[in-house]
PDB file of C-alpha atoms and ligand atoms in Angstrom:
ATOM      1  CA  MET A  27       1.602   3.455   7.354  1.00  0.00           C
ATOM      2  CA  GLY A  28       3.026   2.619   4.033  1.00  0.00           C
ATOM      3  CA  ARG A  29       5.069   5.062   2.072  1.00  0.00           C
ATOM      4  CA  TYR A  30       6.585   2.956  -0.777  1.00  0.00           C
ATOM      5  CA  VAL A  31       5.848   3.687  -4.405  1.00  0.00           C
ATOM      6  CA  ASP A  32       5.405   0.865  -6.987  1.00  0.00           C
ATOM      7  CA  LEU A  33       6.197   1.771 -10.544  1.00  0.00           C
ATOM      8  CA  HIS A  34       5.442  -1.641 -12.098  1.00  0.00           C
ATOM      9  CA  SER A  35       2.565  -4.010 -11.424  1.00  0.00           C
ATOM     10  CA  HIS A  36      -0.088  -6.125 -13.139  1.00  0.00           C
ATOM     11  CA  PHE A  37      -3.092  -5.964 -10.747  1.00  0.00           C
ATOM     12  CA  LEU A  38      -5.727  -4.719 -13.123  1.00  0.00           C
ATOM     13  CA  PRO A  39      -8.022  -7.609 -14.002  1.00  0.00           C
ATOM     14  CA  ALA A  40      -8.369  -9.532 -17.170  1.00  0.00           C
ATOM     15  CA  LEU A  41      -6.037  -7.403 -19.270  1.00  0.00           C
ATOM     16  CA  ASP A  42      -2.817  -9.285 -19.572  1.00  0.00           C
ATOM     17  CA  ASP A  43      -0.983 -12.137 -17.710  1.00  0.00           C
ATOM     18  CA  GLY A  44      -1.552 -10.460 -14.348  1.00  0.00           C
ATOM     19  CA  ALA A  45      -4.850 -10.568 -12.300  1.00  0.00           C
ATOM     20  CA  LYS A  46      -7.520 -12.796 -13.725  1.00  0.00           C
ATOM     21  CA  ASP A  47     -10.491 -11.233 -12.065  1.00  0.00           C
ATOM     22  CA  LEU A  48     -11.458  -8.572  -9.504  1.00  0.00           C
ATOM     23  CA  PRO A  49     -10.997 -10.668  -6.352  1.00  0.00           C
ATOM     24  CA  MET A  50      -7.471 -11.544  -7.517  1.00  0.00           C
ATOM     25  CA  SER A  51      -6.838  -7.855  -8.174  1.00  0.00           C
ATOM     26  CA  LEU A  52      -7.861  -7.041  -4.596  1.00  0.00           C
ATOM     27  CA  GLU A  53      -5.736  -9.791  -3.098  1.00  0.00           C
ATOM     28  CA  MET A  54      -2.689  -8.288  -5.028  1.00  0.00           C
ATOM     29  CA  VAL A  55      -3.495  -4.765  -3.802  1.00  0.00           C
ATOM     30  CA  SER A  56      -3.794  -6.079  -0.324  1.00  0.00           C
ATOM     31  CA  ALA A  57      -0.486  -7.980  -0.541  1.00  0.00           C
ATOM     32  CA  LEU A  58       1.281  -4.799  -1.733  1.00  0.00           C
ATOM     33  CA  ALA A  59      -0.405  -2.694   1.063  1.00  0.00           C
ATOM     34  CA  SER A  60       0.827  -5.097   3.690  1.00  0.00           C
ATOM     35  CA  LEU A  61       4.392  -4.763   2.407  1.00  0.00           C
ATOM     36  CA  GLY A  62       4.267  -0.996   3.022  1.00  0.00           C
ATOM     37  CA  PHE A  63       3.222   0.324  -0.397  1.00  0.00           C
ATOM     38  CA  GLU A  64       1.251   3.526  -0.582  1.00  0.00           C
ATOM     39  CA  VAL A  65       1.231   4.401  -4.280  1.00  0.00           C
ATOM     40  CA  LEU A  66       0.468   1.563  -6.739  1.00  0.00           C
ATOM     41  CA  THR A  67       0.882   2.171 -10.395  1.00  0.00           C
ATOM     42  CA  ALA A  68      -0.853  -0.240 -12.718  1.00  0.00           C
ATOM     43  CA  THR A  69       1.196  -1.017 -15.787  1.00  0.00           C
ATOM     44  CA  PRO A  70      -0.723  -3.479 -17.972  1.00  0.00           C
ATOM     45  CA  HIS A  71       1.334  -4.794 -20.963  1.00  0.00           C
ATOM     46  CA  GLN A  72       1.044  -3.138 -24.307  1.00  0.00           C
ATOM     47  CA  ARG A  73       2.663  -5.561 -26.711  1.00  0.00           C
ATOM     48  CA  ALA A  74       1.631  -6.051 -30.353  1.00  0.00           C
ATOM     49  CA  ASN A  75       0.150  -9.483 -31.217  1.00  0.00           C
ATOM     50  CA  LYS A  76       0.227 -10.583 -27.541  1.00  0.00           C
ATOM     51  CA  PHE A  77      -1.306  -8.208 -24.976  1.00  0.00           C
ATOM     52  CA  MET A  78      -2.936  -5.232 -26.484  1.00  0.00           C
ATOM     53  CA  PRO A  79      -5.932  -4.353 -24.241  1.00  0.00           C
ATOM     54  CA  THR A  80      -7.934  -1.502 -25.574  1.00  0.00           C
ATOM     55  CA  ARG A  81      -7.880   1.993 -23.922  1.00  0.00           C
ATOM     56  CA  THR A  82     -11.538   1.422 -23.056  1.00  0.00           C
ATOM     57  CA  ASP A  83     -10.949  -1.895 -21.350  1.00  0.00           C
ATOM     58  CA  ILE A  84      -7.926  -0.499 -19.413  1.00  0.00           C
ATOM     59  CA  ASP A  85      -9.824   2.546 -18.235  1.00  0.00           C
ATOM     60  CA  SER A  86     -12.820   0.457 -17.263  1.00  0.00           C
ATOM     61  CA  ALA A  87     -10.700  -1.986 -15.160  1.00  0.00           C
ATOM     62  CA  TYR A  88      -8.879   0.852 -13.564  1.00  0.00           C
ATOM     63  CA  LYS A  89     -12.107   2.518 -12.621  1.00  0.00           C
ATOM     64  CA  THR A  90     -13.572  -0.740 -11.163  1.00  0.00           C
ATOM     65  CA  VAL A  91     -10.525  -1.399  -9.100  1.00  0.00           C
ATOM     66  CA  GLY A  92     -10.176   2.196  -8.011  1.00  0.00           C
ATOM     67  CA  HIS A  93     -13.709   2.138  -6.670  1.00  0.00           C
ATOM     68  CA  GLU A  94     -13.123  -1.068  -4.626  1.00  0.00           C
ATOM     69  CA  VAL A  95      -9.700   0.163  -3.425  1.00  0.00           C
ATOM     70  CA  ALA A  96     -11.175   3.530  -2.226  1.00  0.00           C
ATOM     71  CA  GLY A  97     -13.584   1.639  -0.060  1.00  0.00           C
ATOM     72  CA  ALA A  98     -11.277  -1.059   1.342  1.00  0.00           C
ATOM     73  CA  PHE A  99      -7.803   0.600   1.385  1.00  0.00           C
ATOM     74  CA  PRO A 100      -8.487   4.360   1.651  1.00  0.00           C
ATOM     75  CA  GLN A 101      -4.749   4.978   2.378  1.00  0.00           C
ATOM     76  CA  LEU A 102      -3.692   3.888  -1.057  1.00  0.00           C
ATOM     77  CA  GLN A 103      -3.180   5.985  -4.106  1.00  0.00           C
ATOM     78  CA  LEU A 104      -3.496   4.329  -7.523  1.00  0.00           C
ATOM     79  CA  GLY A 105      -1.956   5.442 -10.750  1.00  0.00           C
ATOM     80  CA  LEU A 106      -2.286   4.164 -14.275  1.00  0.00           C
ATOM     81  CA  ALA A 107       0.443   3.738 -16.862  1.00  0.00           C
ATOM     82  CA  ALA A 108       1.611   0.770 -19.054  1.00  0.00           C
ATOM     83  CA  GLU A 109       4.555  -1.584 -19.711  1.00  0.00           C
ATOM     84  CA  ASN A 110       5.347  -0.677 -23.295  1.00  0.00           C
ATOM     85  CA  PHE A 111       7.010  -3.393 -25.360  1.00  0.00           C
ATOM     86  CA  TRP A 112       9.654  -1.899 -27.800  1.00  0.00           C
ATOM     87  CA  ASP A 113       7.869  -2.859 -31.033  1.00  0.00           C
ATOM     88  CA  ASP A 114       6.330  -0.980 -34.000  1.00  0.00           C
ATOM     89  CA  VAL A 115       3.285   0.211 -32.005  1.00  0.00           C
ATOM     90  CA  PHE A 116       5.603   1.633 -29.352  1.00  0.00           C
ATOM     91  CA  ARG A 117       7.798   3.401 -31.962  1.00  0.00           C
ATOM     92  CA  GLN A 118       4.738   4.854 -33.724  1.00  0.00           C
ATOM     93  CA  ARG A 119       3.225   6.035 -30.448  1.00  0.00           C
ATOM     94  CA  LEU A 120       6.602   7.508 -29.534  1.00  0.00           C
ATOM     95  CA  MET A 121       6.725   9.556 -32.750  1.00  0.00           C
ATOM     96  CA  GLU A 122       3.176  10.432 -33.255  1.00  0.00           C
ATOM     97  CA  GLY A 123       1.814  10.616 -29.640  1.00  0.00           C
ATOM     98  CA  GLY A 124      -0.411   8.378 -27.655  1.00  0.00           C
ATOM     99  CA  LEU A 125       2.278   6.534 -25.671  1.00  0.00           C
ATOM    100  CA  PRO A 126       0.845   5.426 -22.354  1.00  0.00           C
ATOM    101  CA  CYS A 127       3.042   7.246 -19.821  1.00  0.00           C
ATOM    102  CA  TYR A 128       3.114   7.661 -15.993  1.00  0.00           C
ATOM    103  CA  PRO A 129       0.472  10.123 -14.792  1.00  0.00           C
ATOM    104  CA  SER A 130       2.800  13.159 -15.062  1.00  0.00           C
ATOM    105  CA  GLY A 131       3.205  12.389 -18.813  1.00  0.00           C
ATOM    106  CA  LYS A 132       6.945  12.898 -18.342  1.00  0.00           C
ATOM    107  CA  SER A 133       8.158   9.334 -17.992  1.00  0.00           C
ATOM    108  CA  PHE A 134       7.096   5.892 -19.284  1.00  0.00           C
ATOM    109  CA  LEU A 135       7.934   2.197 -18.587  1.00  0.00           C
ATOM    110  CA  PHE A 136       9.268   0.024 -21.395  1.00  0.00           C
ATOM    111  CA  GLU A 137      10.728  -3.527 -21.959  1.00  0.00           C
ATOM    112  CA  PHE A 138      11.979  -5.522 -24.939  1.00  0.00           C
ATOM    113  CA  ASP A 139      12.755  -9.154 -25.785  1.00  0.00           C
ATOM    114  CA  PRO A 140      15.336 -10.373 -23.260  1.00  0.00           C
ATOM    115  CA  ARG A 141      17.507 -11.882 -26.073  1.00  0.00           C
ATOM    116  CA  LEU A 142      17.100  -9.013 -28.462  1.00  0.00           C
ATOM    117  CA  MET A 143      18.294  -5.570 -27.348  1.00  0.00           C
ATOM    118  CA  PRO A 144      17.078  -2.949 -29.847  1.00  0.00           C
ATOM    119  CA  PRO A 145      20.053  -1.812 -32.038  1.00  0.00           C
ATOM    120  CA  MET A 146      21.708   1.465 -30.887  1.00  0.00           C
ATOM    121  CA  ILE A 147      19.431   1.587 -27.950  1.00  0.00           C
ATOM    122  CA  GLU A 148      21.630   4.077 -26.122  1.00  0.00           C
ATOM    123  CA  GLN A 149      21.296   6.583 -28.956  1.00  0.00           C
ATOM    124  CA  GLN A 150      17.542   5.998 -29.198  1.00  0.00           C
ATOM    125  CA  LEU A 151      17.152   6.584 -25.561  1.00  0.00           C
ATOM    126  CA  PHE A 152      19.307   9.679 -25.737  1.00  0.00           C
ATOM    127  CA  GLN A 153      16.866  11.057 -28.430  1.00  0.00           C
ATOM    128  CA  ILE A 154      13.934  10.364 -26.129  1.00  0.00           C
ATOM    129  CA  ARG A 155      15.615  12.277 -23.288  1.00  0.00           C
ATOM    130  CA  LEU A 156      16.126  15.243 -25.743  1.00  0.00           C
ATOM    131  CA  SER A 157      12.334  15.283 -26.092  1.00  0.00           C
ATOM    132  CA  ARG A 158      12.092  15.852 -22.352  1.00  0.00           C
ATOM    133  CA  ARG A 159      10.804  12.446 -21.506  1.00  0.00           C
ATOM    134  CA  LEU A 160      12.284   9.852 -19.171  1.00  0.00           C
ATOM    135  CA  PRO A 161      12.353   6.233 -20.377  1.00  0.00           C
ATOM    136  CA  VAL A 162      12.086   3.653 -17.430  1.00  0.00           C
ATOM    137  CA  MET A 163      13.582   0.268 -18.309  1.00  0.00           C
ATOM    138  CA  ALA A 164      11.759  -2.623 -16.638  1.00  0.00           C
ATOM    139  CA  HIS A 165      13.721  -5.485 -15.264  1.00  0.00           C
ATOM    140  CA  PRO A 166      17.419  -4.761 -16.656  1.00  0.00           C
ATOM    141  CA  GLU A 167      18.358  -8.067 -15.071  1.00  0.00           C
ATOM    142  CA  ARG A 168      16.493 -10.055 -17.707  1.00  0.00           C
ATOM    143  CA  TYR A 169      18.419  -8.816 -20.684  1.00  0.00           C
ATOM    144  CA  VAL A 170      21.063 -11.206 -21.868  1.00  0.00           C
ATOM    145  CA  GLU A 171      23.414  -8.264 -22.924  1.00  0.00           C
ATOM    146  CA  VAL A 172      23.276  -6.968 -19.333  1.00  0.00           C
ATOM    147  CA  GLN A 173      23.682 -10.427 -17.913  1.00  0.00           C
ATOM    148  CA  ASN A 174      26.818 -10.817 -19.944  1.00  0.00           C
ATOM    149  CA  ASP A 175      28.204  -7.406 -19.362  1.00  0.00           C
ATOM    150  CA  ILE A 176      27.116  -5.453 -16.245  1.00  0.00           C
ATOM    151  CA  GLY A 177      28.822  -2.369 -17.671  1.00  0.00           C
ATOM    152  CA  ARG A 178      26.011  -2.057 -20.148  1.00  0.00           C
ATOM    153  CA  ALA A 179      23.751  -1.058 -17.307  1.00  0.00           C
ATOM    154  CA  GLU A 180      25.997   1.806 -16.323  1.00  0.00           C
ATOM    155  CA  VAL A 181      25.722   3.257 -19.863  1.00  0.00           C
ATOM    156  CA  LEU A 182      21.991   2.515 -20.194  1.00  0.00           C
ATOM    157  CA  GLY A 183      21.425   4.108 -16.766  1.00  0.00           C
ATOM    158  CA  ARG A 184      22.606   7.509 -17.926  1.00  0.00           C
ATOM    159  CA  THR A 185      19.614   7.941 -20.111  1.00  0.00           C
ATOM    160  CA  ALA A 186      16.963   5.689 -18.689  1.00  0.00           C
ATOM    161  CA  ALA A 187      15.893   4.902 -15.126  1.00  0.00           C
ATOM    162  CA  LEU A 188      16.746   1.237 -14.310  1.00  0.00           C
ATOM    163  CA  VAL A 189      14.047  -0.524 -12.212  1.00  0.00           C
ATOM    164  CA  VAL A 190      14.886  -4.066 -11.015  1.00  0.00           C
ATOM    165  CA  ASP A 191      12.165  -6.491 -10.048  1.00  0.00           C
ATOM    166  CA  LEU A 192      12.157  -7.300  -6.331  1.00  0.00           C
ATOM    167  CA  GLY A 193      11.286 -10.897  -6.839  1.00  0.00           C
ATOM    168  CA  ALA A 194      14.280 -11.386  -9.164  1.00  0.00           C
ATOM    169  CA  LEU A 195      16.593 -10.714  -6.191  1.00  0.00           C
ATOM    170  CA  ASP A 196      15.062 -13.869  -4.564  1.00  0.00           C
ATOM    171  CA  GLY A 197      15.294 -16.002  -7.694  1.00  0.00           C
ATOM    172  CA  ALA A 198      11.630 -15.842  -8.697  1.00  0.00           C
ATOM    173  CA  HIS A 199      12.574 -15.312 -12.401  1.00  0.00           C
ATOM    174  CA  GLY A 200      15.631 -17.688 -12.805  1.00  0.00           C
ATOM    175  CA  ARG A 201      19.237 -18.027 -11.627  1.00  0.00           C
ATOM    176  CA  ALA A 202      20.803 -15.642 -14.275  1.00  0.00           C
ATOM    177  CA  GLU A 203      18.211 -13.038 -13.415  1.00  0.00           C
ATOM    178  CA  LYS A 204      18.833 -13.358  -9.691  1.00  0.00           C
ATOM    179  CA  LYS A 205      22.629 -13.176 -10.086  1.00  0.00           C
ATOM    180  CA  THR A 206      22.458 -10.227 -12.337  1.00  0.00           C
ATOM    181  CA  ALA A 207      19.805  -8.400 -10.224  1.00  0.00           C
ATOM    182  CA  ARG A 208      21.980  -8.825  -7.204  1.00  0.00           C
ATOM    183  CA  LYS A 209      25.140  -7.586  -9.082  1.00  0.00           C
ATOM    184  CA  LEU A 210      23.181  -4.562 -10.476  1.00  0.00           C
ATOM    185  CA  MET A 211      21.987  -3.650  -6.909  1.00  0.00           C
ATOM    186  CA  GLU A 212      25.517  -3.916  -5.540  1.00  0.00           C
ATOM    187  CA  SER A 213      26.956  -1.992  -8.430  1.00  0.00           C
ATOM    188  CA  GLY A 214      24.737   1.064  -7.626  1.00  0.00           C
ATOM    189  CA  PHE A 215      23.480   1.302 -11.241  1.00  0.00           C
ATOM    190  CA  VAL A 216      19.827   0.776 -10.206  1.00  0.00           C
ATOM    191  CA  HIS A 217      17.500   3.682  -9.631  1.00  0.00           C
ATOM    192  CA  ALA A 218      14.545   1.944  -8.149  1.00  0.00           C
ATOM    193  CA  VAL A 219      12.928  -1.398  -7.456  1.00  0.00           C
ATOM    194  CA  THR A 220       9.412  -2.563  -8.345  1.00  0.00           C
ATOM    195  CA  SER A 221       6.915  -5.332  -7.453  1.00  0.00           C
ATOM    196  CA  ASP A 222       6.152  -6.387 -11.090  1.00  0.00           C
ATOM    197  CA  ILE A 223       3.317  -8.285  -9.246  1.00  0.00           C
ATOM    198  CA  HIS A 224       1.414 -10.842 -11.318  1.00  0.00           C
ATOM    199  CA  THR A 225      -0.298 -12.859  -8.603  1.00  0.00           C
ATOM    200  CA  ALA A 226      -0.926 -12.413  -4.880  1.00  0.00           C
ATOM    201  CA  GLU A 227       1.604 -15.365  -4.262  1.00  0.00           C
ATOM    202  CA  ASP A 228       4.386 -13.007  -5.590  1.00  0.00           C
ATOM    203  CA  GLN A 229       4.114 -11.246  -2.195  1.00  0.00           C
ATOM    204  CA  ARG A 230       6.625 -13.776  -0.744  1.00  0.00           C
ATOM    205  CA  SER A 231       9.447 -13.212  -3.268  1.00  0.00           C
ATOM    206  CA  ILE A 232       8.756  -9.476  -3.296  1.00  0.00           C
ATOM    207  CA  ALA A 233       9.105  -9.463   0.501  1.00  0.00           C
ATOM    208  CA  ALA A 234      12.324 -11.531   0.252  1.00  0.00           C
ATOM    209  CA  GLY A 235      13.815  -9.077  -2.244  1.00  0.00           C
ATOM    210  CA  MET A 236      13.053  -6.180   0.184  1.00  0.00           C
ATOM    211  CA  ALA A 237      14.753  -8.141   3.036  1.00  0.00           C
ATOM    212  CA  TRP A 238      17.763  -8.866   0.844  1.00  0.00           C
ATOM    213  CA  ILE A 239      18.144  -5.052   0.051  1.00  0.00           C
ATOM    214  CA  THR A 240      17.979  -4.165   3.762  1.00  0.00           C
ATOM    215  CA  LYS A 241      20.455  -6.707   4.789  1.00  0.00           C
ATOM    216  CA  ARG A 242      22.938  -6.264   1.874  1.00  0.00           C
ATOM    217  CA  LEU A 243      22.700  -2.561   1.245  1.00  0.00           C
ATOM    218  CA  GLY A 244      21.662  -1.201   4.547  1.00  0.00           C
ATOM    219  CA  PRO A 245      18.471   0.022   6.200  1.00  0.00           C
ATOM    220  CA  GLY A 246      18.235   3.374   4.305  1.00  0.00           C
ATOM    221  CA  SER A 247      18.338   1.747   0.935  1.00  0.00           C
ATOM    222  CA  LEU A 248      14.640   0.763   0.804  1.00  0.00           C
ATOM    223  CA  ASP A 249      13.689   4.406   1.459  1.00  0.00           C
ATOM    224  CA  ARG A 250      15.782   5.502  -1.543  1.00  0.00           C
ATOM    225  CA  LEU A 251      14.724   2.595  -3.952  1.00  0.00           C
ATOM    226  CA  LEU A 252      11.094   2.479  -3.009  1.00  0.00           C
ATOM    227  CA  ASP A 253      10.231   5.957  -1.892  1.00  0.00           C
ATOM    228  CA  GLU A 254      12.486   8.861  -2.951  1.00  0.00           C
ATOM    229  CA  ASN A 255      13.693   7.662  -6.232  1.00  0.00           C
ATOM    230  CA  PRO A 256      10.468   6.256  -7.617  1.00  0.00           C
ATOM    231  CA  ARG A 257       8.677   9.601  -6.767  1.00  0.00           C
ATOM    232  CA  ARG A 258      11.355  11.421  -8.641  1.00  0.00           C
ATOM    233  CA  ILE A 259      10.937   9.036 -11.623  1.00  0.00           C
ATOM    234  CA  LEU A 260       7.130   9.561 -11.642  1.00  0.00           C
ATOM    235  CA  ALA A 261       7.813  13.386 -11.911  1.00  0.00           C
ATOM    236  CA  GLY A 262      10.170  12.653 -14.919  1.00  0.00           C
ATOM    237  CA  GLU A 263      13.502  13.120 -13.148  1.00  0.00           C
ATOM    238  CA  LEU A 264      16.352  10.656 -13.492  1.00  0.00           C
ATOM    239  CA  PRO A 265      17.538  10.106  -9.845  1.00  0.00           C
TER     240      PRO A 265
HETATM  241 FE1  LIG B 303       5.746  -6.297 -15.993  1.00  0.00          FE
END
């Protein structure tokens, strides 16, 4: 029986650069189930001028997949959130309401341009924490400033949960990302790991990332990074 919790995935069909259709969605869900996941959180992109599926389309895709999953994988629990790109839409939603959060409403996933870290991001994250919400930073290993100075992650990780992509640990996203992902894991700055699955073929690199963690950080590490900590993050708590 699986018990792992995924905070970041793109298995809902025809919304972004993830699953293209329902059969592909179900292949991805099946891949995650076979790796031991029990809770799958769909995080379709929300990025101005690139991926901005409507609320109606997202809810409809989630309902359709949920119906199929309930029949084929009754052991799985699905959740819906979003991967919010740090742009004007995000900032407006943050101030005025309407930011798509994890189901508890207390935490949300975000990303930004790998080469353009938002200015004074630590102060901005601190302000968000004061409003009793937990920001969850997707793939810190991709950001050039973190690649150049791993110490940035220590500071960022005081106000945001840092969630590394499992595939990055196996080199699925490039050499710099692999090196930084591994350094981040070894440094202990990472709060959780995620699938960030975009196709069923990602199963191989996700599994390789899990194997790397077990081998390098010890057998209890997966329980902490894929079970205990992500459950706390979903509840709005910084582990
Ligand atoms: Fe993603």
